[in-house]
Coordinates of C-alpha atoms and ligand atoms in Angstrom, one line a residue:
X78 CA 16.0 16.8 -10.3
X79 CA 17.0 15.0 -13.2
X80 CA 14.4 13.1 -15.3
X81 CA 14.6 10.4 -17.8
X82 CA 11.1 9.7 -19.4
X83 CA 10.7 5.9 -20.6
X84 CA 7.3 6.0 -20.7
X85 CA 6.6 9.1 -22.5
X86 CA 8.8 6.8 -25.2
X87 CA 5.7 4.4 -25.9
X88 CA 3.4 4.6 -28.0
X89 CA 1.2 7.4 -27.8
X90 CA -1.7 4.9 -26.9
X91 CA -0.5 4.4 -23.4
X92 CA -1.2 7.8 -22.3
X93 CA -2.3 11.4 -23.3
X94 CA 0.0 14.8 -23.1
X95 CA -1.3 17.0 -20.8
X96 CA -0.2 19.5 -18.4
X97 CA -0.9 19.8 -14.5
X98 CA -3.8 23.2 -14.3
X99 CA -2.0 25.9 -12.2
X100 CA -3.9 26.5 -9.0
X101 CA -4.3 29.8 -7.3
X102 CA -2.0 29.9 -4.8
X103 CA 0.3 27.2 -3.8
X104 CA 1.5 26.4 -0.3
X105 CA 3.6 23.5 0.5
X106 CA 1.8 21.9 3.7
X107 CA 4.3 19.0 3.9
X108 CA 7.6 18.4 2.5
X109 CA 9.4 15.4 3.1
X110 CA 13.1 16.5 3.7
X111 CA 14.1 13.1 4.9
X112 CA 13.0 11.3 1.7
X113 CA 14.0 14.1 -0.7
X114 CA 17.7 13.6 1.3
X115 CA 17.9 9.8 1.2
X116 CA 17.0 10.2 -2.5
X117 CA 20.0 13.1 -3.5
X118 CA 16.6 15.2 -5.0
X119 CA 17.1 18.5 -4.8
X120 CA 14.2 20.5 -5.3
X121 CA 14.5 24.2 -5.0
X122 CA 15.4 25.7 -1.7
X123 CA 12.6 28.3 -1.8
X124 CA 9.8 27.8 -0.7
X125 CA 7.3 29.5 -3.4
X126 CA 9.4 27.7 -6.2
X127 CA 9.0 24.0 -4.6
X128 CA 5.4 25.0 -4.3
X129 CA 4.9 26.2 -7.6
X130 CA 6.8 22.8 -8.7
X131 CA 4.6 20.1 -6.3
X132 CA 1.4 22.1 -6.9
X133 CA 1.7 21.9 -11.0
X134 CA 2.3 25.3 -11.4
X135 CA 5.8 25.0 -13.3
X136 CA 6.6 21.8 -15.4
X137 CA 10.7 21.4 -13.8
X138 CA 12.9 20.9 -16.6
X139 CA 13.0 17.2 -17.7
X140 CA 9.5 16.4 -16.8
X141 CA 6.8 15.6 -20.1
X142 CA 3.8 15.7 -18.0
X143 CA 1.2 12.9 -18.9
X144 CA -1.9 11.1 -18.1
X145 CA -1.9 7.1 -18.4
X146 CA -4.6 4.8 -20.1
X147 CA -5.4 2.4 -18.1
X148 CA -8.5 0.1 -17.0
X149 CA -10.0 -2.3 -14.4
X150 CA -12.1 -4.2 -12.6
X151 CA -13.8 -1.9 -10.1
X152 CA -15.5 -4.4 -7.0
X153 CA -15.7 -7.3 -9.8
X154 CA -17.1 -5.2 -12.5
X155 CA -14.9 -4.3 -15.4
X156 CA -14.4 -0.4 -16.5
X157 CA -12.8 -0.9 -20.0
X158 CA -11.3 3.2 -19.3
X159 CA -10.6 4.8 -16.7
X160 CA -6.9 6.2 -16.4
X161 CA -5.4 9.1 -14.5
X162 CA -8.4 11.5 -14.0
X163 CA -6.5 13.1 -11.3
X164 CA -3.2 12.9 -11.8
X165 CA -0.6 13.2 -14.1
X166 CA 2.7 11.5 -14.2
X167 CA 5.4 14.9 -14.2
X168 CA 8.3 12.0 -15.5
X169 CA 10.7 9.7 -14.2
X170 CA 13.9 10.6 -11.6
X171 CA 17.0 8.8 -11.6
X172 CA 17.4 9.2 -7.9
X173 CA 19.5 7.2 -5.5
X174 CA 20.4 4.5 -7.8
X175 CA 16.6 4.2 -9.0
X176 CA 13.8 5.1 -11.3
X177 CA 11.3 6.5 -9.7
X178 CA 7.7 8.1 -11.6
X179 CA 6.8 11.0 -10.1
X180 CA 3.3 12.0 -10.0
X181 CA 1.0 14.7 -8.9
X182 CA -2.1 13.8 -7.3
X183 CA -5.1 16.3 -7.6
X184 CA -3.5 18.4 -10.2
X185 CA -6.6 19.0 -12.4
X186 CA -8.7 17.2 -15.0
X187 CA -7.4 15.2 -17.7
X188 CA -8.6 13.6 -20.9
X189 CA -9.9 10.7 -18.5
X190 CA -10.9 12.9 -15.5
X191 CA -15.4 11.5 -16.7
X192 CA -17.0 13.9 -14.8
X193 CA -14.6 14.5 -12.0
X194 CA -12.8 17.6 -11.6
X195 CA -9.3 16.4 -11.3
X196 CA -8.8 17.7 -7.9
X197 CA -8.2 16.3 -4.4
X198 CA -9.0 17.7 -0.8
X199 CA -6.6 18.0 2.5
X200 CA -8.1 15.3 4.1
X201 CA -7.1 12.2 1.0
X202 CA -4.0 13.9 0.7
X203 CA -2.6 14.2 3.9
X204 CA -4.5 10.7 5.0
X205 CA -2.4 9.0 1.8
X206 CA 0.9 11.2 3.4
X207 CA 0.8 9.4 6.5
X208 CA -0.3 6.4 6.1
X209 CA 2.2 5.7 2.9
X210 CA 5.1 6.8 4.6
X211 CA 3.7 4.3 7.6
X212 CA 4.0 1.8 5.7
X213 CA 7.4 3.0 4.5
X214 CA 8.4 2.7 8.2
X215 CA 7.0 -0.6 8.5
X216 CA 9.2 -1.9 5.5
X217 CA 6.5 -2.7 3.5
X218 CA 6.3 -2.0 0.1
X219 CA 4.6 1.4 -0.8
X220 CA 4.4 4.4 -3.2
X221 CA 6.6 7.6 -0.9
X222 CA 5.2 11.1 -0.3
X223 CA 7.2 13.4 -1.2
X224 CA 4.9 16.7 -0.5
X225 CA 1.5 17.8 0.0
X226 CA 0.7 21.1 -1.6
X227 CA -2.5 23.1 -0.7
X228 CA -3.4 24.9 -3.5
X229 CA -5.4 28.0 -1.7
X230 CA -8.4 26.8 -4.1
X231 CA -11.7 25.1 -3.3
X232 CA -12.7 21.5 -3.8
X233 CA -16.8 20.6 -3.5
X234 CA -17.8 17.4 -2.2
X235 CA -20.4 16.9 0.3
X236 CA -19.1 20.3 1.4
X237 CA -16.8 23.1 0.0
X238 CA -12.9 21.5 1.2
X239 CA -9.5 23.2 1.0
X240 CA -7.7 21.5 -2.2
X241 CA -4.3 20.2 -2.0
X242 CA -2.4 18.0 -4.3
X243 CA 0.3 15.1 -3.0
X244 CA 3.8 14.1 -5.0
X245 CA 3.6 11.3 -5.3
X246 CA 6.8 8.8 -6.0
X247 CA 6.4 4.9 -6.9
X248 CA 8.5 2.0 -8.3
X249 CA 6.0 3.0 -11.5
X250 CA 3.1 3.4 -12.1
X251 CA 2.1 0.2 -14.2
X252 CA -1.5 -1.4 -12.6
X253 CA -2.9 -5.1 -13.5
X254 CA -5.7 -2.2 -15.2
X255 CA -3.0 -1.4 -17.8
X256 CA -2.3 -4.5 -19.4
X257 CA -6.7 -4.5 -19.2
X258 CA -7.0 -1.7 -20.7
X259 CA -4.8 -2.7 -23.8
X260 CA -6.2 -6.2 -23.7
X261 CA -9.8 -5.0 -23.6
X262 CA -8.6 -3.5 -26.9
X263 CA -7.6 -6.9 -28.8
X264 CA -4.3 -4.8 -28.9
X265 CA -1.8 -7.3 -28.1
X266 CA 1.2 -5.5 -29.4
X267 CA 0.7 -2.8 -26.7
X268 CA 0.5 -6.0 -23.8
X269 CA 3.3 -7.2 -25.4
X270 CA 4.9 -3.7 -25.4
X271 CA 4.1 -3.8 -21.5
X272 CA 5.2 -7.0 -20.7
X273 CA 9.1 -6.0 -21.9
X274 CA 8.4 -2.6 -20.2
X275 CA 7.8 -4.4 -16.7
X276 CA 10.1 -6.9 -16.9
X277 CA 13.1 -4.3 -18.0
X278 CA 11.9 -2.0 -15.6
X279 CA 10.6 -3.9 -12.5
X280 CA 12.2 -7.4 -13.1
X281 CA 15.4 -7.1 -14.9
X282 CA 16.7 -10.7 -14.0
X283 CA 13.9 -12.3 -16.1
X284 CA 15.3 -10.5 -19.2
X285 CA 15.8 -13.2 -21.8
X286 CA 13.2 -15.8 -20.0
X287 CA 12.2 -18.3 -22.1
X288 CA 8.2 -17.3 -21.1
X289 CA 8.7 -13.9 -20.8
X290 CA 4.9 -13.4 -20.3
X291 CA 4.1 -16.2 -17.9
X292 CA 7.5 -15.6 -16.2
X293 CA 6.7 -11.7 -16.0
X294 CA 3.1 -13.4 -14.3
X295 CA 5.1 -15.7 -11.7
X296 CA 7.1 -12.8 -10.3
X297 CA 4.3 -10.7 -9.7
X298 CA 2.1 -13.4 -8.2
X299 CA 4.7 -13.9 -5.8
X300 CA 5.1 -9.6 -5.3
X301 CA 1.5 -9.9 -4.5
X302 CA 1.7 -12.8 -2.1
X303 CA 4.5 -11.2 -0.4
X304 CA 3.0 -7.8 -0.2
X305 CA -0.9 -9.0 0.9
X306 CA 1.5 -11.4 3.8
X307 CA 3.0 -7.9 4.7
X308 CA -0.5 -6.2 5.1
X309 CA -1.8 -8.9 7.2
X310 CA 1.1 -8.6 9.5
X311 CA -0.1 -5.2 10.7
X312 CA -3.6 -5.1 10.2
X313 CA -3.7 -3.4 7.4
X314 CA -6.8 -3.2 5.1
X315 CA -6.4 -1.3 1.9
X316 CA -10.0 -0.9 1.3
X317 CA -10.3 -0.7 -2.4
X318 CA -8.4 -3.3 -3.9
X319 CA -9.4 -2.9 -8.0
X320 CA -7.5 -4.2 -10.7
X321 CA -6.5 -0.6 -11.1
X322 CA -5.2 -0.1 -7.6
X323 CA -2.7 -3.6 -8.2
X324 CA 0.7 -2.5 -8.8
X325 CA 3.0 -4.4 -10.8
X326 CA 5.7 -3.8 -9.0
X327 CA 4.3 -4.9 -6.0
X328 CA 3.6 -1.9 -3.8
X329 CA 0.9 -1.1 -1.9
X330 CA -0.6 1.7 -4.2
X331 CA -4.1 4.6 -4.2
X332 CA -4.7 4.8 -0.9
X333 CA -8.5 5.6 -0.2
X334 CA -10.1 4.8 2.6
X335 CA -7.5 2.6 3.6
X336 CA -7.1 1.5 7.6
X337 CA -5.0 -0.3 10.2
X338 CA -7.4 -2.1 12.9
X339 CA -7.4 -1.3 16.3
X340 CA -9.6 -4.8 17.8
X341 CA -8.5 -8.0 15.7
X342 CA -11.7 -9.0 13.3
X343 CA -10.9 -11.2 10.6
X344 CA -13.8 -9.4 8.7
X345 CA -12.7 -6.0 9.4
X346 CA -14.4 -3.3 6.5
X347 CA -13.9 0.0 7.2
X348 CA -14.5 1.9 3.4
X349 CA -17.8 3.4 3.5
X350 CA -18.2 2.0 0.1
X351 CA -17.7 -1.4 0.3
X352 CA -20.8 -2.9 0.8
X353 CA -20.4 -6.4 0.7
X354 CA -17.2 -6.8 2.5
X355 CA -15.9 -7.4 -0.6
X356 CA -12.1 -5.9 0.5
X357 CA -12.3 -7.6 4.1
X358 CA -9.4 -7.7 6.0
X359 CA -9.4 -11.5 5.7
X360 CA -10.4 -11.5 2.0
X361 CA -7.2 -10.1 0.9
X362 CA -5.4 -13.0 -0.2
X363 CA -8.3 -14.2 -1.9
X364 CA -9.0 -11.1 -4.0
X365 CA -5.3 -10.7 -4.6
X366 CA -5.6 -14.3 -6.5
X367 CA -8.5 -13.2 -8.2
X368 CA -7.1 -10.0 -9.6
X369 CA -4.2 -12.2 -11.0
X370 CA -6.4 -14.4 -12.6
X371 CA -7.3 -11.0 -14.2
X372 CA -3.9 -10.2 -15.1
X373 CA -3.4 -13.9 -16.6
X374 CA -6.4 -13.4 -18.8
X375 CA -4.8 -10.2 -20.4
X376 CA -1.5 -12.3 -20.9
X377 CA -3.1 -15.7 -22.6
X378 CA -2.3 -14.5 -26.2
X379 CA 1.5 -14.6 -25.2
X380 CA 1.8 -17.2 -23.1
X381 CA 1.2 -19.6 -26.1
X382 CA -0.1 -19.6 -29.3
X383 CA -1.9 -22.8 -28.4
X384 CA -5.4 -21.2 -26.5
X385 CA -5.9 -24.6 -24.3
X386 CA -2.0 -24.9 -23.5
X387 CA -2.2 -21.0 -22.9
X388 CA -5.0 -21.6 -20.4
X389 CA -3.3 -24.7 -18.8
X390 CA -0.2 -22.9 -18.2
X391 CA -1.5 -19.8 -16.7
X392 CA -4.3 -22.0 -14.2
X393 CA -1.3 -24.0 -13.0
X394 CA 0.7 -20.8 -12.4
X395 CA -1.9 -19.3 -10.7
X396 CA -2.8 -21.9 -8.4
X397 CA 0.3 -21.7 -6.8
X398 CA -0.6 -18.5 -5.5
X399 CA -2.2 -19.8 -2.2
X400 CA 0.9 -22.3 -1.2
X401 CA 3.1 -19.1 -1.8
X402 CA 1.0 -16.5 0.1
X403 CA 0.7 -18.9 2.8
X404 CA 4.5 -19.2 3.1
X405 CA 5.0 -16.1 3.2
X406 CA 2.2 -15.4 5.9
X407 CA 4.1 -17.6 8.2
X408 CA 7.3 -15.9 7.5
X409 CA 5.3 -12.8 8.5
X410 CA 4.2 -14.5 11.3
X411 CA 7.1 -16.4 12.8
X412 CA 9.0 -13.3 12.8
X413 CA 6.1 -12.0 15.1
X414 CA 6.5 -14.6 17.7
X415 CA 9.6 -14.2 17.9
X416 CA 10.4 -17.8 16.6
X417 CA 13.2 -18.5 14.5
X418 CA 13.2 -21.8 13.9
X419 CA 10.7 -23.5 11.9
X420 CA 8.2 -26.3 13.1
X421 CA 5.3 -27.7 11.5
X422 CA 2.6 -26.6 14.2
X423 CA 3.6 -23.0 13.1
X424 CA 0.7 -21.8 11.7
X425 CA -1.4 -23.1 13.7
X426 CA 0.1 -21.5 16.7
X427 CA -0.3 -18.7 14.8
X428 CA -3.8 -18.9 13.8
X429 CA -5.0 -19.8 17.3
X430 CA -3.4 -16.3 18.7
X431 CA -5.6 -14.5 15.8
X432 CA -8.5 -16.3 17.1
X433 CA -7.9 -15.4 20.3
X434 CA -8.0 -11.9 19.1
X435 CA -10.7 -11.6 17.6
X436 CA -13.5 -13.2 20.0
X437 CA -11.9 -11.5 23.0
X438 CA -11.9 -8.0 20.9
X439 CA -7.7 -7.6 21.9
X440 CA -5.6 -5.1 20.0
X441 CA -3.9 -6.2 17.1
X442 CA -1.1 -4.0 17.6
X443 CA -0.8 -3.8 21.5
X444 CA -1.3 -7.9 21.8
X445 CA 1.9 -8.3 19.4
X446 CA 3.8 -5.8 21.0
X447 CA 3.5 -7.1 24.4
X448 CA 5.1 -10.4 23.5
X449 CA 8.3 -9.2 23.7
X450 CA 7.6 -8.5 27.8
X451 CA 6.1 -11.8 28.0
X452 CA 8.9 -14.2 26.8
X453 CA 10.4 -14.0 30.2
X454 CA 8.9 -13.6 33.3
X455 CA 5.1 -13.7 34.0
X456 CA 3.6 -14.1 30.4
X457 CA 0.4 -13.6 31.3
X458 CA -1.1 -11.1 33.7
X459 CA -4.6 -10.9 35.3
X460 CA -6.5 -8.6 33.4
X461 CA -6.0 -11.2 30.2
X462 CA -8.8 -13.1 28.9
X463 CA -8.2 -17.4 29.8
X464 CA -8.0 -18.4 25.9
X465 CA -5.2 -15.7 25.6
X466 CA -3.6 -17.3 28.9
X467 CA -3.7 -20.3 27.7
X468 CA -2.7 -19.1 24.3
X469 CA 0.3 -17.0 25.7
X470 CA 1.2 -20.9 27.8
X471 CA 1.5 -22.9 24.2
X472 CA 3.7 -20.3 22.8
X473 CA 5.8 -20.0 25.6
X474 CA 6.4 -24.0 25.7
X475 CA 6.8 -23.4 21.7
X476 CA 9.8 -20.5 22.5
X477 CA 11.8 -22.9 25.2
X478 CA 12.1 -24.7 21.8
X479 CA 14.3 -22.0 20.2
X480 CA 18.2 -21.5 20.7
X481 CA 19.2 -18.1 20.4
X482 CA 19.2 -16.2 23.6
X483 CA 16.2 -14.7 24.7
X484 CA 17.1 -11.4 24.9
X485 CA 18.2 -11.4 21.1
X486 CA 14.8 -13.3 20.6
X487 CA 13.3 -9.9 22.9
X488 CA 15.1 -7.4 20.8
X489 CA 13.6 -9.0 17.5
X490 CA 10.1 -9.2 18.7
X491 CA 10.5 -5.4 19.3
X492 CA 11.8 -5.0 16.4
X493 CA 9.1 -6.3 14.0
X494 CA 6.0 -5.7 16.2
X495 CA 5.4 -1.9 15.9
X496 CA 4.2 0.1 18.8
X497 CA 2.7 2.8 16.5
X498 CA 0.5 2.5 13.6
X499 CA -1.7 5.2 12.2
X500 CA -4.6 4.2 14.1
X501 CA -8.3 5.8 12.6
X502 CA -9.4 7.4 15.4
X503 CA -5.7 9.6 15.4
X504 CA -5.5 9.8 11.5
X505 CA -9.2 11.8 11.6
X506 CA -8.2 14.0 14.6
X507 CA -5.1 14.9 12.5
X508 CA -6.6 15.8 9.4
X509 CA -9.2 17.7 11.4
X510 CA -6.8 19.8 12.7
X511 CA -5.0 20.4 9.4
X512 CA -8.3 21.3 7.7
X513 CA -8.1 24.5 9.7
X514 CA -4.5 24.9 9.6
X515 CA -3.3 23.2 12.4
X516 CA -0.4 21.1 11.3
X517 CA 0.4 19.9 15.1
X518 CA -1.4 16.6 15.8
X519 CA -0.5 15.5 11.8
X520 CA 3.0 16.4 12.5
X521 CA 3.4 14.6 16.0
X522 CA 1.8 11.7 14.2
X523 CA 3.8 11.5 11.5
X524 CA 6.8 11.5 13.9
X525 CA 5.4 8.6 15.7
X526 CA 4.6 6.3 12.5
X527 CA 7.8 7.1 11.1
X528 CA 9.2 5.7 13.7
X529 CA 6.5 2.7 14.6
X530 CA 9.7 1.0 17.0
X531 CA 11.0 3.0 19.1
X532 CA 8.8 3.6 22.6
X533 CA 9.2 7.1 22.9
X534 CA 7.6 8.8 26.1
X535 CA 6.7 11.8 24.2
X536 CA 4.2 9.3 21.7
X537 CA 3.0 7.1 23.8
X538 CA -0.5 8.5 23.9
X539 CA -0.6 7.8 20.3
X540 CA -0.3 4.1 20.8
X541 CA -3.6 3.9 22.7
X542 CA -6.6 2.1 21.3
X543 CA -9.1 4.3 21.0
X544 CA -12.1 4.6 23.7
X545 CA -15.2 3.0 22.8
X546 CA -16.6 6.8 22.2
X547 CA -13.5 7.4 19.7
X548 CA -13.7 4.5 17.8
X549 CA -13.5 5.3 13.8
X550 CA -16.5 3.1 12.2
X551 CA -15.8 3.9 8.5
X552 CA -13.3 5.5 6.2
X553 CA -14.3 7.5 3.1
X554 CA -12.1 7.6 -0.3
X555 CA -13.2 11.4 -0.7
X556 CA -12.9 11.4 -4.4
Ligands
AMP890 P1 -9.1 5.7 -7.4 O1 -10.2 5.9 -6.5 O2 -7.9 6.5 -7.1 O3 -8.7 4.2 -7.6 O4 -9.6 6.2 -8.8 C1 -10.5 5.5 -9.7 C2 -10.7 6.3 -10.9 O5 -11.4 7.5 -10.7 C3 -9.4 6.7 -11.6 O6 -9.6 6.7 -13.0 C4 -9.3 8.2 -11.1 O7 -8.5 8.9 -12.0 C5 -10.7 8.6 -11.1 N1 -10.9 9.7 -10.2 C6 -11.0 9.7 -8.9 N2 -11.2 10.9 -8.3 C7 -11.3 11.8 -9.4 C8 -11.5 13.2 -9.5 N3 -11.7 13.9 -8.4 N4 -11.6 13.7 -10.7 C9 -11.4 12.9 -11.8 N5 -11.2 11.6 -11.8 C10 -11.1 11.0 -10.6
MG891 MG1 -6.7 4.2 -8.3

């Protein structure tokens, strides 16, 4: 693996040296062959080496283990430090034509580890395995998992847990709680330091902007925008979306008690700690705006040395975020329909099949999936509910509208509209398993979402909703 470490070349501000604590006795639980492969990493072919490696037990050569500063808004209130309590970034690997940070996840406490103790259980680390390399599969963007490692020690939370620790790859690891953390600080030369870092990094094309800040702002708005549009596309909620859990680089990043919803709610909350709805399924957008606004705030000093011009640019900038999420959204959503032209009534069309959805109680999944056997033919069959009948009527008269063949127009619908996500209610059953060693259910599931297209006959009972008596109420972030 070869590493080249650009942010161990900051300032010494931006994070603390520290090394991963060995663990008793590593195991690799999960080691994802096909990613290491598509990546030209080459990890150590034995076993107890690449688990000494992904558990923290031996630094690899390159790697200048550290743990990042960084701040944030935690459900609106601001944390001025938190930073990797639990992890620590092993370096950076030049793999298949990119930069990649590689972390380890649950490797022991750090200088910013409060009173945590730096580790992770089975259950968070398997749980962010499959559902990040779901996403993967779904083409959204997402940090990879590369392996989890049990580390044959014990975690305590509500009860004693088998520990593990995931490797973790991302785009970086740079949150909206970075450039917080420095701001928080008054230290503008570190923001400023960040900005070029991002931009270098993440956005290379905006090198030599005439804004670098507020162009630096604009891209990431519209990675957001993009990204949240994604999310919605397949019911995903991530649950706990902090200022520290926004990457700038636009993936979907920390998953906790992250979920994909079975029954379409606009209001869907599953994370047992979110209270007030706060991360809703339909208040992504929205908090995705509001955690730029955050981000704005930390640029004003650069944007211009005028305060009120600083302000005025940055408002307008932001404001555009709605007109942009929305367009993506119905690029998200056209795609779903299977429509490739574009007319006005759009989104509408689209809106009225969510609401469908959600007072009738359909599948998300299952009720996009089954469009592609209703362009031709009978759309609708008995069992479906009038408003969908009616529904599944407009967008028929809407499809006789397009040109391309319908049976491109089929193989596109399947093509976008997954038959497999990780549903809850599978997820838990998984992770049950694995907690006493049984890889079997994780492994058939991870098969299935890696795959989310392709009806295969072997799956298909993981593409069920689950029975009433199955269904998953609430996730947990098990920190
Ligand atoms: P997260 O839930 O991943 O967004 O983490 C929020 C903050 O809590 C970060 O600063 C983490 O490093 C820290 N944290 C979470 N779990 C632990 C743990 N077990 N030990 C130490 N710090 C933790
Ligand atoms: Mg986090």
């Amino acid at each position: 693996m070869r590493f080249d470490n650009t942010y161990a070349r900051l300032p010494e501000r931006f994070y603390t040296r520290t090394s991963p604590t060995p663990v008793k006795a590593p195991r690799i639980l999960k080691f994802n062959r096909k990613l290491a492969d598509e990546l030209g990493l080459a990890p150590p072919t034995d076993d107890a080496a690449r688990a000494a490696i992904f558990a923290g037990n031996v630094v690899p050569d390159g790697a200048e283990p550290v743990a990042l500063a960084y701040a944030g808004h935690q459900f609106g209130h601001f944390v001025p430090q938190l930073g990797d309590g639990r992890a620590v970034l092993l370096g950076e690997v030049l793999a298949g034509g990119r930069r990649l940070d590689m972390q380890l996840k649950g490797s022991g406490r750090t200088p910013f580890s409060r009173s945590g103790d730096g580790r992770a259980a089975f259950g968070p680390v398997l749980r962010e395995y499959v559902v990040s390399e779901a996403m993967h599969a779904l083409g959204i963007p997402t940090t990879r998992s590369l392996a989890a490692t049990a580390t044959g020690e014990t975690v305590l939370r509500e009860e004693p847990l088998r520990g593990a620790v995931l490797t973790r790859l991302a785009a970086s690891h740079l949150r909206i709680g970075t450039f917080q953390f420095f701001a928080a600080r008054r230290d503008e030369e570190a923001v400023r330091l960040l900005v070029d870092y991002a931009i270098t990094r993440h956005y290379p094309h905006l090198q030599g902007a005439e804004n670098s800040a507020l162009a630096l702002f604009n891209a990431v708005l519209r990675a957001q925008a993009r990204l949240i549009a994604q999310w919605l596309g397949v019911g995903f909620i991530h649950g706990v979306m902090n200022t520290d859990n926004t990457s700038i680089a636009g993936e979907t990043i920390d998953y906790g008690p992250c979920a994909f919803m079975d029954a379409f709610n606009h209001m869907a909350v599953f994370s047992s700690i979110d209270m007030q709805g706060r991360y809703a399924f339909g208040q992504q957008a929205p908090i995705a705006q509001w955690n730029l606004a955050r981000f704005a705030e930390t640029l004003l000093p650069l944007i211009d040395a005028d305060k009120d011009a600083s302000v005025r640019k940055a408002t307008e900038a932001l404001e555009t975020f709605m007109d942009v999420f929305r367009g993506e959204w119905l690029r998200v959503m056209r795609a779903k329909l299977g429509l490739l032209r574009e007319e006005e009534s759009d989104f509408d069309l689209a809106n009225a099949l969510l609401n469908v959805m959600h007072d009738a109680d359909l599948d998300f999944t299952l009720t996009f999936r089954s469009l592609s056997s209703r362009l031709e033919g009978e759309a609708s069959v008995e069992e479906d509910p009038p408003a969908l009948k009616e529904w599944l009527a407009t967008w028929r008269a809407r499809c006789e509208r397009e040109t391309a063949p319908a049976a491109e127009r089929r193989r596109l619908l399947d093509a976008v509209n997954p038959l497999f996500i990780p549903r809850n209610h599978q997820v838990e059953r998984a992770l049950q398993l694995a907690a006493r060693d049984d890889m079997s259910a994780f492994d058939l599931l991870l098969e299935a979402v890696q795959n989310p297209y392709e009806a295969r006959e072997d799956l298909l009972h993981l593409a069920i909703p689950p029975k009433p008596g199955e269904r998953v109420l609430q996730t947990f972030c098990g920190t």
